[in-house]
Coordinates of N, CA and C in Angstrom, one line a residue:
M1 N 9.5 5.3 8.5 CA 8.6 4.2 8.7 C 9.1 2.8 8.3
S2 N 8.8 1.7 9.1 CA 9.4 0.4 8.8 C 8.5 -0.3 7.9
K3 N 9.0 -1.5 7.6 CA 8.3 -2.3 6.8 C 7.0 -2.8 7.4
K4 N 7.0 -2.9 8.5 CA 5.9 -3.0 9.5 C 4.7 -2.3 9.2
N5 N 5.2 -0.8 9.2 CA 4.2 0.1 9.1 C 3.7 0.4 7.9
F6 N 4.4 0.1 6.7 CA 4.0 -0.1 5.3 C 3.0 -1.0 5.2
I7 N 3.1 -2.3 5.9 CA 2.1 -3.5 5.7 C 0.8 -3.1 6.4
S8 N 1.0 -2.5 7.6 CA -0.1 -2.1 8.3 C -1.0 -0.9 7.6
L9 N -0.3 -0.1 7.0 CA -0.8 1.0 6.1 C -1.9 0.1 4.7
A10 N -1.0 -0.7 4.3 CA -1.6 -1.5 3.0 C -2.7 -2.2 3.5
D11 N -2.8 -2.8 4.7 CA -3.8 -3.7 5.1 C -5.1 -2.8 5.6
A12 N -4.9 -1.6 6.0 CA -6.0 -0.5 6.2 C -6.6 -0.1 4.8
I13 N -5.8 -0.1 4.0 CA -6.3 0.3 2.5 C -7.0 -0.7 2.0
R14 N -6.4 -2.0 2.0 CA -7.1 -3.2 1.5 C -8.6 -3.6 2.2
E15 N -8.6 -3.2 3.4 CA -9.8 -3.5 4.3 C -10.9 -2.5 3.8
H16 N -10.3 -1.3 3.7 CA -11.2 -0.2 3.1 C -11.8 -0.4 1.8
N17 N -11.0 -0.9 0.8 CA -11.3 -1.2 -0.5 C -12.4 -2.2 -0.6
Q18 N -12.1 -3.3 0.5 CA -13.2 -4.4 0.4 C -14.4 -3.9 1.0
K19 N -14.3 -3.1 2.2 CA -15.7 -2.8 2.6 C -16.4 -1.6 1.9
S20 N -15.7 -1.0 1.2 CA -16.2 0.3 0.6 C -16.1 0.2 -1.0
A21 N -16.5 -1.0 -1.5 CA -16.1 -1.3 -2.9 C -16.7 0.0 -3.9
S22 N -17.6 0.4 -3.4 CA -18.3 1.5 -4.3 C -17.4 2.8 -4.3
Q23 N -16.4 2.9 -3.2 CA -15.5 4.2 -3.2 C -14.2 3.7 -2.7
P24 N -13.4 2.9 -3.7 CA -12.0 2.5 -3.2 C -11.1 3.6 -3.4
F25 N -10.0 3.3 -3.0 CA -8.8 4.3 -3.2 C -8.6 4.4 -4.5
T26 N -8.3 5.6 -5.0 CA -8.1 6.0 -6.5 C -6.6 5.5 -6.8
T27 N -6.4 5.4 -8.1 CA -4.8 5.3 -8.4 C -4.0 6.6 -7.9
D28 N -4.7 7.7 -8.2 CA -3.9 9.0 -7.9 C -3.7 9.0 -6.0
Q29 N -4.7 8.4 -5.5 CA -4.5 8.6 -4.1 C -3.6 7.6 -3.8
L30 N -3.3 6.4 -4.2 CA -2.4 5.4 -4.0 C -0.9 5.9 -4.4
D31 N -1.0 6.5 -5.5 CA 0.3 7.2 -5.8 C 0.9 8.2 -5.1
I32 N 0.0 9.1 -4.4 CA 0.4 10.0 -3.4 C 1.1 9.4 -2.3
L33 N 0.1 8.4 -1.7 CA 0.7 7.5 -0.6 C 1.9 6.9 -0.7
A34 N 2.1 6.3 -1.9 CA 3.5 5.7 -2.2 C 4.6 6.6 -2.3
R35 N 4.4 7.8 -2.8 CA 5.4 8.7 -2.7 C 5.9 9.4 -1.4
F36 N 4.8 9.3 -0.5 CA 5.1 9.7 0.8 C 5.8 8.6 1.5
C37 N 5.6 7.3 1.4 CA 6.2 6.3 1.8 C 7.6 6.1 1.4
A38 N 7.9 6.4 0.1 CA 9.4 6.5 -0.4 C 10.1 7.5 0.2
L39 N 9.4 8.6 0.5 CA 10.2 9.8 1.1 C 10.4 9.5 2.6
Q40 N 9.9 8.8 3.3 CA 10.0 8.2 4.6 C 11.1 7.0 4.7
N41 N 11.1 6.2 3.7 CA 12.1 5.2 3.7 C 12.7 4.8 2.4
P42 N 14.0 5.1 2.1 CA 14.6 5.1 0.8 C 14.5 3.2 0.5
N43 N 14.2 2.4 1.3 CA 14.2 1.0 1.0 C 12.6 0.5 0.7
F44 N 11.8 1.6 0.6 CA 10.5 1.3 0.3 C 10.3 0.7 -1.1
K45 N 9.5 -0.5 -1.2 CA 9.3 -1.0 -2.6 C 8.0 -0.7 -3.1
R46 N 7.9 0.2 -3.8 CA 6.6 0.7 -4.4 C 5.8 -0.4 -5.0
E47 N 6.4 -1.0 -5.8 CA 5.5 -1.9 -6.9 C 5.0 -3.2 -5.8
R48 N 5.8 -3.5 -5.1 CA 5.6 -4.6 -4.1 C 4.4 -3.9 -3.2
W49 N 4.3 -2.8 -2.8 CA 3.3 -2.3 -1.8 C 2.1 -2.3 -2.6
L50 N 2.2 -1.7 -3.7 CA 0.9 -1.6 -4.6 C 0.2 -2.9 -5.0
G51 N 1.3 -3.8 -5.3 CA 0.8 -5.3 -5.6 C 0.2 -5.7 -4.5
Y52 N 0.7 -5.8 -3.4 CA -0.1 -6.2 -2.1 C -1.5 -5.6 -2.0
I53 N -1.6 -4.5 -2.1 CA -2.9 -3.9 -1.9 C -3.8 -4.3 -3.1
A54 N -3.3 -4.5 -4.3 CA -4.2 -4.9 -5.4 C -4.6 -6.5 -5.2
G55 N -3.7 -7.2 -4.2 CA -3.9 -8.6 -4.0 C -3.2 -9.3 -5.1
T56 N -2.2 -8.9 -5.7 CA -1.4 -9.8 -6.6 C -0.1 -10.5 -6.2
N57 N 0.1 -9.9 -4.9 CA 1.4 -10.6 -4.1 C 1.1 -10.5 -2.7
G58 N 1.8 -11.3 -1.9 CA 1.8 -11.4 -0.6 C 2.5 -10.2 0.0
K59 N 2.3 -10.1 1.5 CA 3.1 -9.1 2.2 C 4.6 -8.8 1.9
N60 N 5.3 -10.0 1.6 CA 6.6 -9.7 1.3 C 7.1 -9.5 -0.3
G61 N 6.0 -9.3 -0.9 CA 6.2 -9.2 -2.3 C 6.2 -10.5 -3.3
G62 N 6.1 -11.6 -2.6 CA 6.0 -12.8 -3.5 C 4.8 -13.2 -4.0
A63 N 4.6 -14.2 -4.8 CA 3.3 -14.5 -5.4 C 2.4 -15.0 -4.2
R64 N 1.1 -14.7 -4.6 CA 0.0 -15.1 -3.5 C -0.1 -16.6 -3.6

């Protein structure tokens, strides 16, 4: 998977979490997805990806 794919997946998760506030992705679910992404690409930046989903940083890992 490429960086573009990781961002697209994170965007879909963010959209789901915003629209389904009563049933957002759990930490366990995000951990499983992050492990999968890391297996697909050794350059995957887990903390950046999770931070983007949480809204604490932008798509490229920088501050929002």
